[in-house]
GROMACS .gro file of C-alpha atoms in nm:
model
  456
    1UNK     CA    1   0.110  -1.807  -0.123
    2UNK     CA    2   0.080  -2.059  -0.411
    3UNK     CA    3   0.407  -2.208  -0.583
    4UNK     CA    4   0.581  -2.172  -0.301
    5UNK     CA    5   0.924  -2.324  -0.444
    6UNK     CA    6   0.906  -2.042  -0.707
    7UNK     CA    7   0.877  -1.761  -0.433
    8UNK     CA    8   1.178  -1.896  -0.252
    9UNK     CA    9   1.352  -1.881  -0.556
   10UNK     CA   10   1.271  -1.484  -0.610
   11UNK     CA   11   1.323  -1.473  -0.226
   12UNK     CA   12   1.671  -1.622  -0.221
   13UNK     CA   13   1.810  -1.440  -0.542
   14UNK     CA   14   1.833  -1.081  -0.354
   15UNK     CA   15   2.105  -1.034  -0.133
   16UNK     CA   16   1.915  -0.744   0.015
   17UNK     CA   17   1.801  -0.738   0.373
   18UNK     CA   18   1.391  -0.856   0.289
   19UNK     CA   19   1.017  -0.841   0.451
   20UNK     CA   20   0.793  -1.073   0.294
   21UNK     CA   21   0.441  -1.069   0.355
   22UNK     CA   22   0.271  -1.345   0.259
   23UNK     CA   23  -0.114  -1.411   0.164
   24UNK     CA   24  -0.292  -1.780   0.231
   25UNK     CA   25  -0.298  -2.079  -0.038
   26UNK     CA   26  -0.592  -2.026  -0.301
   27UNK     CA   27  -0.882  -2.085  -0.152
   28UNK     CA   28  -0.756  -2.153   0.171
   29UNK     CA   29  -0.972  -1.801   0.321
   30UNK     CA   30  -1.278  -1.926   0.162
   31UNK     CA   31  -1.309  -2.301   0.342
   32UNK     CA   32  -1.169  -2.087   0.664
   33UNK     CA   33  -1.486  -1.865   0.658
   34UNK     CA   34  -1.670  -2.188   0.651
   35UNK     CA   35  -1.488  -2.351   0.897
   36UNK     CA   36  -1.518  -2.060   1.142
   37UNK     CA   37  -1.872  -2.064   1.143
   38UNK     CA   38  -1.839  -2.405   1.304
   39UNK     CA   39  -1.521  -2.390   1.485
   40UNK     CA   40  -1.625  -2.062   1.708
   41UNK     CA   41  -1.744  -2.102   2.023
   42UNK     CA   42  -1.763  -2.536   2.084
   43UNK     CA   43  -1.562  -2.736   2.216
   44UNK     CA   44  -1.698  -3.023   2.030
   45UNK     CA   45  -1.451  -3.175   1.751
   46UNK     CA   46  -1.687  -3.333   1.513
   47UNK     CA   47  -1.633  -3.530   1.255
   48UNK     CA   48  -1.726  -3.233   1.026
   49UNK     CA   49  -1.485  -2.983   1.204
   50UNK     CA   50  -1.176  -3.287   1.199
   51UNK     CA   51  -1.243  -3.323   0.837
   52UNK     CA   52  -1.219  -2.959   0.702
   53UNK     CA   53  -0.919  -2.938   0.951
   54UNK     CA   54  -0.735  -3.219   0.824
   55UNK     CA   55  -0.817  -3.118   0.463
   56UNK     CA   56  -0.662  -2.739   0.539
   57UNK     CA   57  -0.352  -2.902   0.732
   58UNK     CA   58  -0.325  -3.151   0.419
   59UNK     CA   59  -0.350  -2.881   0.157
   60UNK     CA   60  -0.032  -2.725   0.340
   61UNK     CA   61   0.170  -3.033   0.405
   62UNK     CA   62   0.147  -3.112   0.040
   63UNK     CA   63   0.266  -2.810  -0.108
   64UNK     CA   64   0.603  -2.765   0.120
   65UNK     CA   65   0.723  -3.122   0.069
   66UNK     CA   66   1.089  -3.064   0.028
   67UNK     CA   67   1.140  -2.955   0.398
   68UNK     CA   68   1.166  -3.310   0.520
   69UNK     CA   69   0.921  -3.554   0.711
   70UNK     CA   70   1.032  -3.333   1.110
   71UNK     CA   71   0.976  -2.999   1.010
   72UNK     CA   72   0.669  -3.109   0.793
   73UNK     CA   73   0.568  -3.334   1.107
   74UNK     CA   74   0.585  -3.016   1.345
   75UNK     CA   75   0.419  -2.794   1.112
   76UNK     CA   76   0.128  -3.009   1.076
   77UNK     CA   77   0.091  -3.003   1.454
   78UNK     CA   78   0.099  -2.631   1.431
   79UNK     CA   79  -0.155  -2.604   1.212
   80UNK     CA   80  -0.386  -2.866   1.374
   81UNK     CA   81  -0.357  -2.683   1.690
   82UNK     CA   82  -0.410  -2.326   1.552
   83UNK     CA   83  -0.739  -2.513   1.411
   84UNK     CA   84  -0.860  -2.694   1.763
   85UNK     CA   85  -1.230  -2.548   1.751
   86UNK     CA   86  -1.327  -2.335   2.085
   87UNK     CA   87  -1.188  -1.997   2.030
   88UNK     CA   88  -1.372  -1.718   2.040
   89UNK     CA   89  -1.338  -1.499   1.745
   90UNK     CA   90  -1.403  -1.623   1.458
   91UNK     CA   91  -1.137  -1.411   1.286
   92UNK     CA   92  -0.871  -1.606   1.482
   93UNK     CA   93  -0.933  -1.925   1.217
   94UNK     CA   94  -1.007  -1.696   0.923
   95UNK     CA   95  -0.637  -1.571   0.939
   96UNK     CA   96  -0.497  -1.893   1.029
   97UNK     CA   97  -0.401  -1.955   0.613
   98UNK     CA   98  -0.143  -1.647   0.645
   99UNK     CA   99  -0.011  -1.790   0.968
  100UNK     CA  100   0.086  -2.132   0.828
  101UNK     CA  101   0.191  -1.951   0.512
  102UNK     CA  102   0.426  -1.741   0.710
  103UNK     CA  103   0.536  -2.071   0.872
  104UNK     CA  104   0.599  -2.306   0.643
  105UNK     CA  105   0.717  -2.007   0.408
  106UNK     CA  106   0.968  -1.895   0.687
  107UNK     CA  107   1.108  -2.253   0.709
  108UNK     CA  108   1.164  -2.303   0.295
  109UNK     CA  109   1.375  -1.957   0.240
  110UNK     CA  110   1.508  -1.899   0.611
  111UNK     CA  111   1.316  -1.585   0.717
  112UNK     CA  112   1.186  -1.553   1.094
  113UNK     CA  113   0.795  -1.588   1.120
  114UNK     CA  114   0.660  -1.300   1.287
  115UNK     CA  115   0.305  -1.171   1.377
  116UNK     CA  116   0.207  -0.865   1.122
  117UNK     CA  117   0.253  -0.521   1.357
  118UNK     CA  118  -0.052  -0.382   1.208
  119UNK     CA  119  -0.266  -0.237   1.502
  120UNK     CA  120  -0.644  -0.129   1.467
  121UNK     CA  121  -0.861   0.119   1.675
  122UNK     CA  122  -1.172   0.128   1.871
  123UNK     CA  123  -1.321   0.187   1.547
  124UNK     CA  124  -1.236  -0.159   1.409
  125UNK     CA  125  -1.027   0.020   1.121
  126UNK     CA  126  -0.648   0.046   1.099
  127UNK     CA  127  -0.457   0.307   1.344
  128UNK     CA  128  -0.212   0.428   1.101
  129UNK     CA  129   0.068   0.619   1.357
  130UNK     CA  130   0.033   0.346   1.603
  131UNK     CA  131   0.092   0.076   1.289
  132UNK     CA  132   0.376   0.299   1.140
  133UNK     CA  133   0.552   0.252   1.501
  134UNK     CA  134   0.476  -0.080   1.552
  135UNK     CA  135   0.612  -0.183   1.209
  136UNK     CA  136   0.920   0.037   1.274
  137UNK     CA  137   0.994  -0.095   1.582
  138UNK     CA  138   0.939  -0.423   1.485
  139UNK     CA  139   1.192  -0.410   1.195
  140UNK     CA  140   1.456  -0.198   1.407
  141UNK     CA  141   1.473  -0.488   1.698
  142UNK     CA  142   1.501  -0.762   1.441
  143UNK     CA  143   1.831  -0.831   1.301
  144UNK     CA  144   1.755  -1.146   1.085
  145UNK     CA  145   1.795  -1.073   0.736
  146UNK     CA  146   1.452  -1.188   0.612
  147UNK     CA  147   1.118  -1.150   0.773
  148UNK     CA  148   0.820  -1.376   0.694
  149UNK     CA  149   0.490  -1.132   0.795
  150UNK     CA  150   0.146  -1.329   0.718
  151UNK     CA  151  -0.091  -1.065   0.547
  152UNK     CA  152  -0.443  -0.989   0.588
  153UNK     CA  153  -0.486  -0.931   0.986
  154UNK     CA  154  -0.383  -0.716   1.295
  155UNK     CA  155  -0.485  -0.633   1.621
  156UNK     CA  156  -0.635  -0.430   1.852
  157UNK     CA  157  -0.486  -0.296   2.222
  158UNK     CA  158  -0.653  -0.617   2.342
  159UNK     CA  159  -0.507  -0.842   2.095
  160UNK     CA  160  -0.807  -0.921   1.960
  161UNK     CA  161  -0.761  -0.991   1.574
  162UNK     CA  162  -0.926  -0.799   1.304
  163UNK     CA  163  -0.933  -0.848   0.924
  164UNK     CA  164  -0.847  -0.638   0.655
  165UNK     CA  165  -1.063  -0.652   0.326
  166UNK     CA  166  -0.990  -0.920   0.088
  167UNK     CA  167  -0.686  -0.898  -0.089
  168UNK     CA  168  -0.575  -0.744   0.276
  169UNK     CA  169  -0.210  -0.886   0.216
  170UNK     CA  170  -0.165  -0.626  -0.060
  171UNK     CA  171  -0.237  -0.356   0.232
  172UNK     CA  172  -0.035  -0.506   0.465
  173UNK     CA  173   0.283  -0.492   0.236
  174UNK     CA  174   0.171  -0.157   0.159
  175UNK     CA  175   0.191  -0.072   0.535
  176UNK     CA  176   0.505  -0.187   0.578
  177UNK     CA  177   0.638  -0.025   0.253
  178UNK     CA  178   0.563   0.289   0.379
  179UNK     CA  179   0.696   0.235   0.756
  180UNK     CA  180   1.018   0.102   0.617
  181UNK     CA  181   1.004   0.354   0.343
  182UNK     CA  182   1.151   0.061   0.162
  183UNK     CA  183   1.025   0.017  -0.192
  184UNK     CA  184   0.750  -0.269  -0.204
  185UNK     CA  185   0.752  -0.538  -0.474
  186UNK     CA  186   0.351  -0.699  -0.549
  187UNK     CA  187   0.438  -1.040  -0.670
  188UNK     CA  188   0.079  -1.161  -0.859
  189UNK     CA  189  -0.033  -1.426  -1.121
  190UNK     CA  190  -0.021  -1.178  -1.386
  191UNK     CA  191   0.246  -0.964  -1.550
  192UNK     CA  192   0.159  -0.622  -1.387
  193UNK     CA  193  -0.129  -0.415  -1.411
  194UNK     CA  194  -0.296  -0.500  -1.791
  195UNK     CA  195  -0.530  -0.223  -1.988
  196UNK     CA  196  -0.813  -0.484  -1.871
  197UNK     CA  197  -0.923  -0.789  -1.714
  198UNK     CA  198  -0.759  -1.041  -1.923
  199UNK     CA  199  -1.032  -1.244  -1.885
  200UNK     CA  200  -1.216  -1.015  -2.079
  201UNK     CA  201  -0.970  -0.890  -2.318
  202UNK     CA  202  -0.685  -1.163  -2.311
  203UNK     CA  203  -0.456  -0.950  -2.544
  204UNK     CA  204  -0.468  -0.660  -2.329
  205UNK     CA  205  -0.103  -0.542  -2.249
  206UNK     CA  206   0.091  -0.453  -1.962
  207UNK     CA  207   0.108  -0.068  -1.853
  208UNK     CA  208   0.489   0.008  -1.813
  209UNK     CA  209   0.398   0.285  -1.591
  210UNK     CA  210   0.100   0.449  -1.357
  211UNK     CA  211   0.020   0.672  -1.083
  212UNK     CA  212  -0.121   0.558  -0.739
  213UNK     CA  213  -0.474   0.736  -0.810
  214UNK     CA  214  -0.475   0.540  -1.165
  215UNK     CA  215  -0.470   0.216  -0.976
  216UNK     CA  216  -0.689   0.315  -0.717
  217UNK     CA  217  -0.926   0.413  -0.956
  218UNK     CA  218  -0.896   0.060  -1.200
  219UNK     CA  219  -0.890  -0.098  -0.827
  220UNK     CA  220  -1.188   0.084  -0.729
  221UNK     CA  221  -1.421  -0.002  -1.061
  222UNK     CA  222  -1.301  -0.374  -1.096
  223UNK     CA  223  -0.928  -0.429  -1.121
  224UNK     CA  224  -0.820  -0.675  -0.885
  225UNK     CA  225  -0.460  -0.709  -0.945
  226UNK     CA  226  -0.404  -0.461  -0.705
  227UNK     CA  227  -0.613  -0.417  -0.365
  228UNK     CA  228  -0.719  -0.079  -0.444
  229UNK     CA  229  -0.704   0.021  -0.037
  230UNK     CA  230  -0.318  -0.097  -0.075
  231UNK     CA  231  -0.263   0.296  -0.230
  232UNK     CA  232  -0.412   0.457   0.063
  233UNK     CA  233  -0.243   0.300   0.296
  234UNK     CA  234   0.084   0.411   0.121
  235UNK     CA  235  -0.044   0.767   0.291
  236UNK     CA  236   0.234   1.014   0.200
  237UNK     CA  237   0.503   0.849   0.189
  238UNK     CA  238   0.728   0.795  -0.154
  239UNK     CA  239   0.785   0.474  -0.249
  240UNK     CA  240   0.788   0.306  -0.557
  241UNK     CA  241   0.513  -0.003  -0.570
  242UNK     CA  242   0.659  -0.262  -0.843
  243UNK     CA  243   0.376  -0.529  -0.956
  244UNK     CA  244   0.568  -0.877  -1.116
  245UNK     CA  245   0.467  -1.196  -1.198
  246UNK     CA  246   0.569  -1.446  -0.962
  247UNK     CA  247   0.575  -1.715  -1.265
  248UNK     CA  248   0.745  -1.505  -1.475
  249UNK     CA  249   1.007  -1.278  -1.255
  250UNK     CA  250   1.183  -1.110  -1.595
  251UNK     CA  251   0.849  -1.055  -1.770
  252UNK     CA  252   0.706  -0.737  -1.779
  253UNK     CA  253   0.599  -0.550  -1.500
  254UNK     CA  254   0.430  -0.246  -1.365
  255UNK     CA  255   0.596   0.046  -1.202
  256UNK     CA  256   0.331   0.243  -0.969
  257UNK     CA  257   0.464   0.578  -0.877
  258UNK     CA  258   0.280   0.848  -0.651
  259UNK     CA  259   0.244   1.088  -0.954
  260UNK     CA  260   0.310   1.113  -1.325
  261UNK     CA  261   0.616   1.377  -1.254
  262UNK     CA  262   0.815   1.039  -1.137
  263UNK     CA  263   0.762   0.845  -1.474
  264UNK     CA  264   1.029   0.709  -1.611
  265UNK     CA  265   0.923   0.649  -1.979
  266UNK     CA  266   0.572   0.732  -2.042
  267UNK     CA  267   0.473   1.059  -2.104
  268UNK     CA  268   0.103   1.164  -2.082
  269UNK     CA  269  -0.055   1.187  -2.420
  270UNK     CA  270  -0.389   1.416  -2.399
  271UNK     CA  271  -0.485   1.298  -2.742
  272UNK     CA  272  -0.481   0.952  -2.611
  273UNK     CA  273  -0.560   0.990  -2.263
  274UNK     CA  274  -0.707   0.688  -2.169
  275UNK     CA  275  -0.476   0.407  -2.076
  276UNK     CA  276  -0.705   0.138  -1.914
  277UNK     CA  277  -1.066   0.010  -1.904
  278UNK     CA  278  -1.202  -0.175  -1.616
  279UNK     CA  279  -1.578  -0.258  -1.480
  280UNK     CA  280  -1.742  -0.431  -1.226
  281UNK     CA  281  -2.121  -0.566  -1.213
  282UNK     CA  282  -2.152  -0.552  -0.817
  283UNK     CA  283  -2.307  -0.253  -0.763
  284UNK     CA  284  -2.660  -0.164  -0.536
  285UNK     CA  285  -2.835   0.209  -0.638
  286UNK     CA  286  -3.086   0.276  -0.408
  287UNK     CA  287  -3.279   0.572  -0.618
  288UNK     CA  288  -3.449   0.854  -0.415
  289UNK     CA  289  -3.742   1.057  -0.605
  290UNK     CA  290  -3.871   1.292  -0.290
  291UNK     CA  291  -4.019   1.644  -0.345
  292UNK     CA  292  -3.956   1.729   0.039
  293UNK     CA  293  -3.594   1.643  -0.033
  294UNK     CA  294  -3.479   2.021  -0.103
  295UNK     CA  295  -3.679   2.162   0.192
  296UNK     CA  296  -3.574   1.904   0.463
  297UNK     CA  297  -3.261   1.964   0.672
  298UNK     CA  298  -3.027   1.719   0.780
  299UNK     CA  299  -3.176   1.465   0.479
  300UNK     CA  300  -2.819   1.361   0.362
  301UNK     CA  301  -2.692   1.383   0.711
  302UNK     CA  302  -2.930   1.093   0.817
  303UNK     CA  303  -2.874   0.886   0.507
  304UNK     CA  304  -2.459   0.930   0.603
  305UNK     CA  305  -2.543   0.890   0.971
  306UNK     CA  306  -2.731   0.581   0.920
  307UNK     CA  307  -2.464   0.412   0.664
  308UNK     CA  308  -2.197   0.435   0.953
  309UNK     CA  309  -2.451   0.230   1.199
  310UNK     CA  310  -2.465  -0.035   0.899
  311UNK     CA  311  -2.082  -0.059   0.824
  312UNK     CA  312  -2.177   0.043   0.409
  313UNK     CA  313  -1.941   0.272   0.230
  314UNK     CA  314  -2.046   0.506  -0.051
  315UNK     CA  315  -1.950   0.428  -0.386
  316UNK     CA  316  -2.104   0.811  -0.575
  317UNK     CA  317  -2.347   0.997  -0.463
  318UNK     CA  318  -2.502   1.225  -0.763
  319UNK     CA  319  -2.786   1.453  -0.630
  320UNK     CA  320  -2.975   1.731  -0.761
  321UNK     CA  321  -3.267   1.939  -0.520
  322UNK     CA  322  -3.560   1.651  -0.489
  323UNK     CA  323  -3.352   1.357  -0.621
  324UNK     CA  324  -3.027   1.129  -0.475
  325UNK     CA  325  -2.873   0.828  -0.596
  326UNK     CA  326  -2.645   0.610  -0.349
  327UNK     CA  327  -2.456   0.371  -0.486
  328UNK     CA  328  -2.298   0.103  -0.274
  329UNK     CA  329  -2.065  -0.212  -0.332
  330UNK     CA  330  -2.285  -0.494  -0.344
  331UNK     CA  331  -2.164  -0.809  -0.123
  332UNK     CA  332  -2.284  -1.106  -0.007
  333UNK     CA  333  -2.184  -0.976   0.327
  334UNK     CA  334  -2.375  -0.665   0.367
  335UNK     CA  335  -2.674  -0.739   0.107
  336UNK     CA  336  -2.927  -0.763   0.398
  337UNK     CA  337  -2.744  -0.376   0.525
  338UNK     CA  338  -2.854  -0.222   0.165
  339UNK     CA  339  -3.208  -0.316   0.218
  340UNK     CA  340  -3.188  -0.175   0.580
  341UNK     CA  341  -3.134   0.119   0.457
  342UNK     CA  342  -3.393   0.199   0.200
  343UNK     CA  343  -3.606   0.094   0.476
  344UNK     CA  344  -3.450   0.346   0.699
  345UNK     CA  345  -3.484   0.623   0.454
  346UNK     CA  346  -3.838   0.522   0.340
  347UNK     CA  347  -3.961   0.517   0.803
  348UNK     CA  348  -3.717   0.842   0.857
  349UNK     CA  349  -3.662   1.065   0.531
  350UNK     CA  350  -3.916   1.048   0.273
  351UNK     CA  351  -4.195   1.294   0.253
  352UNK     CA  352  -4.374   1.119  -0.039
  353UNK     CA  353  -4.457   0.742  -0.040
  354UNK     CA  354  -4.255   0.453  -0.011
  355UNK     CA  355  -4.267   0.378  -0.382
  356UNK     CA  356  -4.024   0.687  -0.464
  357UNK     CA  357  -3.762   0.494  -0.288
  358UNK     CA  358  -3.607   0.181  -0.545
  359UNK     CA  359  -3.298  -0.053  -0.538
  360UNK     CA  360  -3.180  -0.170  -0.850
  361UNK     CA  361  -2.846  -0.345  -0.950
  362UNK     CA  362  -2.597  -0.171  -1.177
  363UNK     CA  363  -2.273  -0.191  -1.285
  364UNK     CA  364  -1.970   0.059  -1.349
  365UNK     CA  365  -1.748   0.090  -1.599
  366UNK     CA  366  -1.405   0.302  -1.591
  367UNK     CA  367  -1.188   0.470  -1.842
  368UNK     CA  368  -0.864   0.538  -1.618
  369UNK     CA  369  -0.566   0.808  -1.734
  370UNK     CA  370  -0.394   1.067  -1.601
  371UNK     CA  371  -0.480   1.263  -1.902
  372UNK     CA  372  -0.907   1.231  -1.810
  373UNK     CA  373  -0.894   1.569  -1.675
  374UNK     CA  374  -1.237   1.701  -1.775
  375UNK     CA  375  -1.464   1.442  -1.669
  376UNK     CA  376  -1.790   1.601  -1.749
  377UNK     CA  377  -1.683   1.707  -2.117
  378UNK     CA  378  -1.512   1.311  -2.154
  379UNK     CA  379  -1.861   1.157  -2.030
  380UNK     CA  380  -2.065   1.322  -2.258
  381UNK     CA  381  -1.804   1.217  -2.607
  382UNK     CA  382  -1.868   0.891  -2.487
  383UNK     CA  383  -2.170   0.875  -2.388
  384UNK     CA  384  -2.296   0.987  -2.732
  385UNK     CA  385  -2.078   0.716  -2.912
  386UNK     CA  386  -2.241   0.466  -2.693
  387UNK     CA  387  -2.554   0.566  -2.807
  388UNK     CA  388  -2.490   0.464  -3.165
  389UNK     CA  389  -2.696   0.259  -3.326
  390UNK     CA  390  -2.412  -0.072  -3.309
  391UNK     CA  391  -2.460  -0.093  -2.913
  392UNK     CA  392  -2.811   0.096  -2.859
  393UNK     CA  393  -2.896  -0.193  -2.625
  394UNK     CA  394  -2.672  -0.075  -2.357
  395UNK     CA  395  -2.797   0.187  -2.104
  396UNK     CA  396  -2.540   0.404  -1.938
  397UNK     CA  397  -2.577   0.685  -1.660
  398UNK     CA  398  -2.214   0.864  -1.691
  399UNK     CA  399  -2.093   0.984  -1.330
  400UNK     CA  400  -1.956   1.343  -1.384
  401UNK     CA  401  -1.751   1.485  -1.074
  402UNK     CA  402  -1.460   1.673  -1.044
  403UNK     CA  403  -1.119   1.643  -1.204
  404UNK     CA  404  -0.954   1.303  -1.186
  405UNK     CA  405  -0.780   1.046  -1.341
  406UNK     CA  406  -1.152   0.847  -1.438
  407UNK     CA  407  -1.438   0.875  -1.626
  408UNK     CA  408  -1.740   0.619  -1.496
  409UNK     CA  409  -2.073   0.502  -1.626
  410UNK     CA  410  -2.334   0.350  -1.412
  411UNK     CA  411  -2.461   0.015  -1.666
  412UNK     CA  412  -2.795  -0.133  -1.650
  413UNK     CA  413  -2.761  -0.506  -1.714
  414UNK     CA  414  -3.051  -0.741  -1.745
  415UNK     CA  415  -3.059  -1.050  -1.511
  416UNK     CA  416  -2.967  -1.262  -1.781
  417UNK     CA  417  -2.659  -1.120  -1.814
  418UNK     CA  418  -2.519  -1.286  -1.505
  419UNK     CA  419  -2.246  -1.519  -1.587
  420UNK     CA  420  -2.202  -1.874  -1.475
  421UNK     CA  421  -1.902  -2.059  -1.370
  422UNK     CA  422  -1.873  -2.293  -1.566
  423UNK     CA  423  -1.794  -2.004  -1.862
  424UNK     CA  424  -1.503  -1.973  -2.052
  425UNK     CA  425  -1.352  -1.643  -2.108
  426UNK     CA  426  -1.461  -1.573  -2.425
  427UNK     CA  427  -1.854  -1.633  -2.294
  428UNK     CA  428  -1.804  -1.326  -2.117
  429UNK     CA  429  -2.097  -1.109  -2.240
  430UNK     CA  430  -2.238  -0.907  -1.986
  431UNK     CA  431  -2.353  -0.574  -2.039
  432UNK     CA  432  -2.066  -0.467  -1.838
  433UNK     CA  433  -1.785  -0.653  -2.021
  434UNK     CA  434  -1.900  -0.605  -2.365
  435UNK     CA  435  -1.876  -0.234  -2.282
  436UNK     CA  436  -1.570  -0.262  -2.143
  437UNK     CA  437  -1.463  -0.443  -2.515
  438UNK     CA  438  -1.617  -0.168  -2.668
  439UNK     CA  439  -1.446   0.116  -2.497
  440UNK     CA  440  -1.119  -0.069  -2.510
  441UNK     CA  441  -1.109  -0.104  -2.848
  442UNK     CA  442  -1.185   0.234  -2.916
  443UNK     CA  443  -0.972   0.396  -2.612
  444UNK     CA  444  -0.663   0.183  -2.579
  445UNK     CA  445  -0.626  -0.012  -2.927
  446UNK     CA  446  -0.579   0.325  -3.138
  447UNK     CA  447  -0.951   0.453  -3.199
  448UNK     CA  448  -1.122   0.713  -2.990
  449UNK     CA  449  -1.450   0.827  -2.870
  450UNK     CA  450  -1.309   1.109  -2.676
  451UNK     CA  451  -1.214   1.287  -3.017
  452UNK     CA  452  -1.591   1.313  -3.096
  453UNK     CA  453  -1.570   0.968  -3.363
  454UNK     CA  454  -1.881   0.746  -3.329
  455UNK     CA  455  -1.888   0.347  -3.335
  456UNK     CA  456  -1.899   0.241  -3.667
   0.00000   0.00000   0.00000
């Protein structure tokens, strides 16, 4: 949780009962992941471990100077004790950032700090019925006006800590909203959800209203304002999610509704169906070209079974009789698993040579909008526009599918497109970002490829 004094001002300005789900301070979770490698299963308090522990405790102490020396001293001891080496579960250390935010924040805005009532099942995934029940009991039994709940983690029946994915505090907030039926406000560092990543398009406007499906599709293809699974976590609830700017509480924001029938002002415009463009360049695609695929029983079943064993989730799986393309989200943690999946296919499934299984890094760019019903037609129209001479060096493969609120394109990008960390926003020139800019200019800013116009 950054700028805690600003957050406290927002919290204290509300008269109603509140549940405040907090995240770790910026950069702390990454540091804690590294710390967990050093501190797990060792009793040795080495100088390196102590130095990192002291740095983390100092980071929090510096952020909460207004609490007073006595309170800060107790909280420093609390943080140092949490981070002492020797815990057998690395997730314990990784979750400490949220614990500290809840403990410090609870003192700052007079809220009771409580552990999250998020329950994980034996499969390592959120047990929704158990979680809903646990949250309802926790909130019912707690009479305080405010509760400070650490996000990002939960427990199984053995009280072992499990982590949600990156951005997991968004998910915790959704789970509490769903269980209580209270509307969920997500406070971030952006004026709501914008029509494109502002690092790519600085002038991208805030979208006043979106459906849950539109937000989920945008998150899947690169938008990071609201974690995509937090939409799935809302389940069959009917609450309104509001995405607001912590630093401009009275500024622009976005309402997220279950469906378009809940819109207060926005109208679905079939002539201009695209409301946002998003992109990401972290996909890995396993291409399978096997003449024996169509006649092999259990081919896809074998792939999916091995994916489950390796902990890989599918992004897209278009197939023909003898060809399949498995699209996966590539991370630092699953790169080896993707290679193992490709090797499994080569050794156990493919009837041709091993060269018929290849892996390539790709990006994806998506057009988002509830009015995008006929994805196949839209994909063809946009692909024709992209294929014009002005952008002939961008190679795209459309991903047509069932009707839905998005049209997506796999994008081939070159190694030299990779961004250096010191690049400025105006230097974002990857193939994915170029295509985001092009499609945003046409589909959001007034022109339209979907109407048949090509790029000038």
